[in-house]
Amino acid sequence: MEAIEDVVIIGAGIAGLATALGLHRKGVRSLVLESSESLRAAGFGLSIWTNAWRALDALRVGDSLRQSHVRLQGVTATPATFGARASNSAFMAQGKSGEHEVRCLRRNMLLETLEKELPRGAVRYSSKVVAIEEDGYFKLLHLADGSTLKTKVLIGCDGVNSVVAKWLGLNEPRFTGRSASRGFAEFPNGHGFKPERMQYFGEGIRTGLVPCNERIIYWFFTWTPSEQEKEVEESPLKMKQYILSKLKHSKMPKEFIHVIEISELSDPVSAPLRYRWPFSLLWGDISKGNACVAGDAFHPMTPDLGQGGCSALEDSIVLARCLGEALLRGHSGGAKGEYHKIKKGLEQYARERRWRSFQLITTAYVLGRIQQSASAIMGYLRDKWLSGTMSRLLLERADFDCGKL
């Protein structure tokens, strides 16, 4: 008799591993299929805001991650326009559910921590899903190596090019016309920066520095490349030179520029920014039957709000809670009865996450456009009236509790 998996999760990124861990904490076994040969722990910094710390605490991994990442005290947002005043917002303020907590995590450490908490064999590497087929009350997955796998529940955590999102019929993510580059700089004897997020914007760019700990600084740089400038994204050396020329032209502080200068030449990684049209989530299928999506497969967004990874962690808690209750609750009616309980559990997950995801995608997109605008009129409004409001929005969108498992 062919073996049937209870839950198959496609993608061993933040959403996939966190969802698997959430289900594991509930006593539900899942199998994570990852197309790469090993954990893709490459990447750089990840802003973890109050809402995401609540999710990590629910997964019981928050305290171990806190030990190696400094708590940030606030954000200083400075318009690139000469003479414009900086705005400051403290992160120690009280939110609806307690004091805010913000840290910048190294992405590889987050993924390794999540994977380490899973049972041996929970992640299967070199397993790329290329097609999905209905098989009664199950999903039949076709893998690139020619093998097949049958599952009661299918969860797509497979990023912006998600095969599950395509199967659900969600609209393809759109290109914003903007690109982002990011990296790390390491100071063996300490960097000396305050534990706060430093951000500069305007004149067509948005850039910033965020300390991870006393020795490591994460930096980011977003811009709107012309057709001629797109070729610099293919070379780390050209990309670094381009960033430095833009920063020097915008008269950024010398210590800021120095961080980029000492970054390894292989560090600058650049990619076009994409997002899912938010209104498509209001009427699109986030779940269908016994399949759903989470993380970037669900709600890819621009990085301007710092909520991409955080919202993926929120998804994992809500999804594990809704699905766990459906799978662990007694049911009658055999495979059909179980299918309908799973369907209702995933529909509940979709209801809880639909509006929240719409809100985050929309806010991030608008923030990015305002901050990076080179328009003189928009620059005036932003620098005189909107910079403080934009900083407060970061905390307001993070003041959210996804609940317990």
Coordinates of C-alpha atoms in Angstrom, one line a residue:
M1 CA 0.0 0.0 0.0
E2 CA 1.4 3.4 -1.0
A3 CA 2.5 5.6 2.0
I4 CA 0.6 8.8 2.5
E5 CA 2.1 11.8 4.2
D6 CA 0.0 13.8 6.7
V7 CA 1.4 17.2 5.7
V8 CA 3.9 18.1 3.0
I9 CA 5.5 21.6 3.0
I10 CA 7.3 22.8 -0.1
G11 CA 10.2 25.0 0.7
A12 CA 12.7 25.1 3.7
G13 CA 12.7 28.8 4.1
I14 CA 11.5 30.8 7.1
A15 CA 7.8 30.0 6.5
G16 CA 8.4 26.4 5.7
L17 CA 10.6 25.6 8.6
A18 CA 8.6 27.6 11.1
T19 CA 5.3 26.0 10.0
A20 CA 6.9 22.5 10.3
L21 CA 8.1 23.4 13.8
G22 CA 4.7 24.8 14.8
L23 CA 3.1 21.5 13.7
H24 CA 5.8 19.5 15.5
R25 CA 5.0 21.4 18.7
K26 CA 1.4 20.5 18.2
G27 CA 2.2 16.8 17.7
V28 CA 1.7 16.8 14.0
R29 CA 4.3 15.2 11.7
S30 CA 5.2 17.0 8.5
L31 CA 7.7 16.5 5.7
V32 CA 9.5 19.5 4.2
L33 CA 10.6 19.2 0.6
E34 CA 13.5 21.5 -0.4
S35 CA 14.8 21.8 -3.9
S36 CA 18.4 22.7 -3.0
E37 CA 21.0 20.2 -1.9
S38 CA 21.3 21.7 1.6
L39 CA 19.7 24.4 3.8
R40 CA 19.8 27.6 1.9
A41 CA 21.1 29.7 4.8
A42 CA 22.6 32.3 2.5
G43 CA 21.2 35.8 2.8
F44 CA 21.8 38.7 5.1
G45 CA 20.0 40.6 7.9
L46 CA 16.4 40.2 8.8
S47 CA 14.5 42.8 10.9
I48 CA 12.6 40.9 13.6
W49 CA 9.9 43.2 15.0
T50 CA 7.6 42.7 18.1
N51 CA 5.1 40.7 16.2
A52 CA 7.7 38.2 15.0
W53 CA 9.2 37.8 18.5
R54 CA 5.8 36.7 19.7
A55 CA 5.7 34.1 17.0
L56 CA 9.3 32.9 17.8
D57 CA 8.4 32.7 21.5
A58 CA 5.3 30.6 20.6
L59 CA 7.7 28.3 18.7
R60 CA 10.0 28.2 21.8
V61 CA 13.1 29.5 20.0
G62 CA 13.0 33.2 20.8
D63 CA 15.4 33.2 23.8
S64 CA 18.2 31.3 22.0
L65 CA 18.1 33.9 19.2
R66 CA 18.1 36.9 21.6
Q67 CA 21.4 35.9 23.1
S68 CA 23.4 36.6 19.9
H69 CA 21.5 39.7 18.6
V70 CA 21.4 43.1 20.2
R71 CA 18.1 44.8 21.0
L72 CA 17.6 48.0 19.0
Q73 CA 16.6 51.1 20.9
G74 CA 15.0 53.1 18.0
V75 CA 15.2 54.3 14.4
T76 CA 16.7 57.5 13.0
A77 CA 15.3 58.4 9.6
T78 CA 17.1 61.1 7.7
P79 CA 16.0 62.6 4.4
A80 CA 18.9 62.8 1.9
T81 CA 17.9 66.4 1.1
F82 CA 20.5 68.8 2.4
G83 CA 19.3 70.6 5.5
A84 CA 16.3 68.3 6.2
R85 CA 15.9 67.2 9.8
A86 CA 16.0 63.7 11.0
S87 CA 13.1 62.1 12.8
N88 CA 13.6 59.7 15.7
S89 CA 11.3 57.0 17.1
A90 CA 12.0 54.9 20.2
F91 CA 11.5 51.2 20.0
M92 CA 11.1 50.9 23.8
A93 CA 7.6 52.4 23.6
Q94 CA 4.6 50.5 24.9
G95 CA 2.3 48.9 22.3
K96 CA -1.1 47.4 22.7
S97 CA 0.3 44.1 24.0
G98 CA 3.4 45.3 25.9
E99 CA 6.8 46.9 25.1
H100 CA 8.2 46.8 21.6
E101 CA 11.1 44.5 20.8
V102 CA 13.2 44.9 17.7
R103 CA 16.4 43.1 16.7
C104 CA 18.3 42.4 13.4
L105 CA 18.8 38.7 13.0
R106 CA 21.3 37.0 10.7
R107 CA 19.0 35.0 8.4
N108 CA 21.2 31.9 8.4
M109 CA 21.1 31.7 12.2
L110 CA 17.3 31.9 12.2
L111 CA 17.0 29.1 9.6
E112 CA 19.6 26.9 11.4
T113 CA 17.8 27.3 14.7
L114 CA 14.4 26.4 13.3
E115 CA 15.8 23.3 11.5
K116 CA 17.7 22.1 14.6
E117 CA 14.4 21.9 16.5
L118 CA 12.8 19.6 13.9
P119 CA 13.0 15.8 14.1
R120 CA 15.7 14.1 12.1
G121 CA 14.5 13.5 8.5
A122 CA 11.8 16.2 8.6
V123 CA 13.5 18.0 5.8
R124 CA 14.2 16.2 2.5
Y125 CA 16.7 18.0 0.2
S126 CA 17.2 17.8 -3.6
S127 CA 13.4 17.4 -3.8
K128 CA 11.9 19.8 -6.3
V129 CA 8.2 19.6 -6.9
V130 CA 7.3 20.3 -10.6
A131 CA 3.6 19.4 -10.8
I132 CA 0.6 18.9 -8.5
E133 CA -2.3 16.6 -9.3
E134 CA -5.6 15.8 -7.6
D135 CA -5.9 12.3 -6.4
G136 CA -9.3 11.9 -4.7
Y137 CA -9.0 13.5 -1.2
F138 CA -5.2 13.7 -1.6
K139 CA -2.6 15.7 -3.5
L140 CA -0.2 13.8 -5.7
L141 CA 3.1 15.6 -6.1
H142 CA 5.4 15.0 -9.1
L143 CA 9.1 15.6 -8.3
A144 CA 11.9 16.5 -10.7
D145 CA 13.6 13.1 -10.3
G146 CA 10.5 11.3 -11.6
S147 CA 9.2 10.1 -8.2
T148 CA 5.7 10.9 -6.8
L149 CA 4.4 11.6 -3.3
K150 CA 0.9 11.6 -1.9
T151 CA -0.2 13.8 0.9
K152 CA -3.3 14.7 2.9
V153 CA -2.3 18.4 3.2
L154 CA -0.1 20.5 0.9
I155 CA 1.4 23.8 2.1
G156 CA 3.3 26.0 -0.4
C157 CA 6.2 27.9 1.2
D158 CA 8.2 28.0 -2.0
G159 CA 8.7 31.7 -2.5
V160 CA 7.7 34.2 -5.1
N161 CA 7.8 31.6 -7.9
S162 CA 5.6 29.2 -6.0
V163 CA 4.3 26.2 -7.8
V164 CA 1.5 25.9 -5.2
A165 CA 0.4 29.6 -5.7
K166 CA 0.2 29.0 -9.5
W167 CA -1.9 25.8 -8.8
L168 CA -4.2 27.9 -6.6
G169 CA -4.5 30.5 -9.4
L170 CA -3.0 33.5 -7.5
N171 CA -1.8 36.3 -9.7
E172 CA 1.9 36.3 -10.5
P173 CA 4.0 38.7 -8.4
R174 CA 4.7 42.0 -10.1
F175 CA 8.0 43.8 -10.5
T176 CA 8.1 47.2 -8.8
G177 CA 10.9 48.7 -11.1
R178 CA 13.1 48.9 -8.0
S179 CA 16.0 46.8 -7.0
A180 CA 17.7 46.1 -3.6
S181 CA 21.2 45.2 -2.6
R182 CA 22.3 44.2 0.9
G183 CA 25.3 42.9 2.8
F184 CA 27.2 42.6 6.0
A185 CA 30.3 44.3 7.4
E186 CA 32.2 42.8 10.2
F187 CA 34.3 44.7 12.7
P188 CA 36.4 42.3 14.8
N189 CA 37.1 44.9 17.5
G190 CA 33.6 46.3 17.5
H191 CA 31.8 48.8 15.1
G192 CA 31.0 51.5 17.7
F193 CA 27.5 52.3 16.3
K194 CA 24.6 52.8 18.7
P195 CA 22.0 50.0 18.9
E196 CA 19.6 51.7 16.6
R197 CA 18.3 51.5 13.0
M198 CA 19.8 54.3 10.8
Q199 CA 18.0 55.0 7.6
Y200 CA 18.4 57.6 4.8
F201 CA 16.0 58.1 1.9
G202 CA 15.2 60.4 -1.0
E203 CA 16.8 61.4 -4.3
G204 CA 15.9 58.1 -5.8
I205 CA 17.5 55.8 -3.1
R206 CA 16.7 54.3 0.3
T207 CA 19.5 53.0 2.4
G208 CA 20.3 52.1 6.0
L209 CA 22.5 50.4 8.6
V210 CA 21.3 48.0 11.3
P211 CA 23.6 46.5 14.0
C212 CA 23.1 42.7 14.5
N213 CA 25.5 42.7 17.5
E214 CA 28.6 44.5 18.6
R215 CA 30.7 43.3 15.7
I216 CA 28.3 42.9 12.7
I217 CA 26.4 45.6 10.8
Y218 CA 23.8 44.8 8.2
W219 CA 23.3 47.3 5.4
F220 CA 20.7 47.7 2.6
F221 CA 20.4 49.9 -0.5
T222 CA 17.3 50.2 -2.8
W223 CA 17.1 52.2 -6.0
T224 CA 15.4 52.3 -9.3
P225 CA 17.9 51.3 -12.0
S226 CA 17.8 52.6 -15.5
E227 CA 18.3 50.2 -18.4
Q228 CA 22.0 51.1 -18.6
E229 CA 22.4 50.6 -14.8
K230 CA 20.9 47.1 -14.7
E231 CA 24.1 45.5 -15.8
V232 CA 25.9 46.5 -12.6
E233 CA 23.6 44.0 -10.7
E234 CA 25.4 41.1 -12.4
S235 CA 28.8 42.0 -10.9
P236 CA 29.5 42.3 -7.1
L237 CA 32.4 44.6 -7.8
K238 CA 30.4 46.9 -10.1
M239 CA 27.5 46.8 -7.7
K240 CA 29.7 47.9 -4.8
Q241 CA 31.2 50.7 -6.8
Y242 CA 27.8 51.9 -7.9
I243 CA 26.5 52.0 -4.4
L244 CA 29.5 53.9 -3.1
S245 CA 29.2 56.5 -5.9
K246 CA 25.5 57.0 -5.1
L247 CA 26.2 57.4 -1.4
K248 CA 29.0 59.9 -1.9
H249 CA 26.9 61.9 -4.3
S250 CA 24.1 62.0 -1.7
K251 CA 26.7 63.2 0.9
M252 CA 26.1 60.4 3.3
P253 CA 28.1 60.3 6.6
K254 CA 31.7 59.0 6.2
E255 CA 31.2 56.3 8.8
F256 CA 28.2 55.0 6.8
I257 CA 30.2 54.9 3.6
H258 CA 33.0 53.1 5.4
V259 CA 30.7 50.2 6.3
I260 CA 30.0 49.6 2.6
E261 CA 33.7 50.0 1.8
I262 CA 34.9 47.2 4.1
S263 CA 32.2 44.7 3.0
E264 CA 33.6 41.7 1.1
L265 CA 33.4 42.1 -2.7
S266 CA 31.3 38.9 -2.9
D267 CA 28.8 40.3 -0.4
P268 CA 26.6 42.8 -2.4
V269 CA 23.7 40.7 -3.6
S270 CA 21.2 42.5 -5.8
A271 CA 17.7 41.5 -6.9
P272 CA 14.6 43.2 -8.4
L273 CA 11.9 43.9 -5.8
R274 CA 8.5 42.1 -6.4
Y275 CA 5.2 42.1 -4.7
R276 CA 1.8 40.5 -5.1
W277 CA -1.0 42.9 -6.1
P278 CA -2.7 43.2 -2.7
F279 CA -6.3 43.3 -4.0
S280 CA -5.8 39.9 -5.6
L281 CA -5.5 38.5 -2.0
L282 CA -9.0 39.8 -1.2
W283 CA -10.7 37.7 -3.8
G284 CA -8.0 35.1 -4.7
D285 CA -7.7 31.6 -3.3
I286 CA -5.2 31.5 -0.4
S287 CA -6.4 28.0 0.2
K288 CA -8.3 25.5 -1.9
G289 CA -9.5 22.2 -0.5
N290 CA -6.4 20.7 1.3
A291 CA -3.8 23.1 -0.1
C292 CA -2.7 26.6 0.9
V293 CA 0.3 29.0 0.7
A294 CA 2.3 30.9 3.3
G295 CA 5.2 33.3 3.4
D296 CA 6.5 34.8 0.1
A297 CA 4.4 32.2 -1.8
F298 CA 1.4 34.0 -0.3
H299 CA 2.3 37.7 0.2
P300 CA 5.6 38.8 -1.4
M301 CA 6.2 42.4 -0.4
T302 CA 8.8 45.1 -0.7
P303 CA 11.3 45.4 2.2
D304 CA 10.3 48.9 3.2
L305 CA 8.3 47.9 6.2
G306 CA 10.7 45.2 7.4
Q307 CA 7.7 42.7 7.7
G308 CA 8.4 40.1 5.0
G309 CA 10.0 37.5 7.3
C310 CA 8.0 38.6 10.3
S311 CA 4.7 38.0 8.5
A312 CA 5.9 34.6 7.4
L313 CA 6.5 33.7 11.1
E314 CA 2.9 35.0 11.8
D315 CA 1.6 32.7 9.1
S316 CA 3.3 29.7 10.6
I317 CA 1.7 30.1 14.0
V318 CA -1.8 30.7 12.6
L319 CA -1.5 27.9 10.1
A320 CA -0.1 25.4 12.6
R321 CA -2.9 26.3 15.1
C322 CA -5.7 26.0 12.5
L323 CA -4.4 22.9 10.8
G324 CA -3.3 21.2 14.0
E325 CA -6.8 21.5 15.5
A326 CA -8.3 20.0 12.3
L327 CA -5.9 17.1 12.2
L328 CA -5.9 16.3 15.9
R329 CA -9.6 16.6 16.4
G330 CA -11.5 13.3 16.2
H331 CA -13.3 12.8 12.9
S332 CA -15.7 10.4 11.3
G333 CA -16.4 9.6 7.6
G334 CA -12.9 8.2 6.7
A335 CA -10.8 10.1 4.2
K336 CA -13.7 12.3 3.1
G337 CA -14.5 13.4 6.7
E338 CA -10.8 14.2 7.4
Y339 CA -10.5 16.1 4.1
H340 CA -13.5 18.4 5.0
K341 CA -12.0 19.1 8.5
I342 CA -8.6 20.0 6.8
K343 CA -10.5 22.2 4.3
K344 CA -12.3 24.1 7.1
G345 CA -9.0 24.5 9.0
L346 CA -7.2 26.0 6.0
E347 CA -10.2 28.3 5.3
Q348 CA -10.0 29.6 8.8
Y349 CA -6.2 30.2 8.3
A350 CA -7.0 32.1 5.1
R351 CA -9.6 34.3 6.9
E352 CA -7.3 35.2 9.6
R353 CA -4.4 36.1 7.3
R354 CA -6.1 37.7 4.3
W355 CA -6.6 41.3 5.6
R356 CA -3.4 41.4 7.6
S357 CA -1.4 40.5 4.4
F358 CA -3.3 43.0 2.3
Q359 CA -2.4 45.7 4.9
L360 CA 1.3 44.9 5.1
I361 CA 1.8 44.6 1.3
T362 CA 0.0 47.9 0.7
T363 CA 1.8 49.8 3.5
A364 CA 5.2 48.6 2.4
Y365 CA 4.7 49.5 -1.2
V366 CA 3.5 53.0 -0.4
L367 CA 6.2 53.6 2.1
G368 CA 8.9 52.6 -0.4
R369 CA 7.5 54.8 -3.1
I370 CA 7.3 57.9 -0.8
Q371 CA 10.8 57.3 0.7
Q372 CA 12.6 56.7 -2.5
S373 CA 10.9 59.3 -4.6
A374 CA 13.1 61.8 -6.4
S375 CA 10.2 64.1 -7.1
A376 CA 10.7 67.6 -5.7
I377 CA 7.1 67.9 -4.5
M378 CA 7.0 64.5 -2.9
G379 CA 10.4 65.2 -1.4
Y380 CA 9.1 68.4 0.2
L381 CA 6.0 66.7 1.7
R382 CA 8.0 63.8 2.9
D383 CA 10.8 65.7 4.5
K384 CA 8.6 68.4 6.1
W385 CA 5.5 66.4 7.2
L386 CA 5.7 62.7 6.6
S387 CA 9.1 61.4 7.9
G388 CA 7.9 61.1 11.5
T389 CA 4.6 59.5 10.4
M390 CA 6.5 56.9 8.4
S391 CA 8.7 56.0 11.3
R392 CA 5.7 55.5 13.6
L393 CA 4.1 53.2 11.0
L394 CA 6.9 50.7 11.4
L395 CA 5.9 50.3 15.1
E396 CA 2.1 50.4 14.4
R397 CA 2.3 47.5 11.9
A398 CA 4.5 45.5 14.2
D399 CA 2.1 45.9 17.1
F400 CA 0.2 42.7 16.3
D401 CA -0.2 39.4 18.1
C402 CA -0.8 36.3 16.0
G403 CA -1.7 34.3 19.2
K404 CA -0.4 31.0 20.5
L405 CA -0.1 27.6 19.0

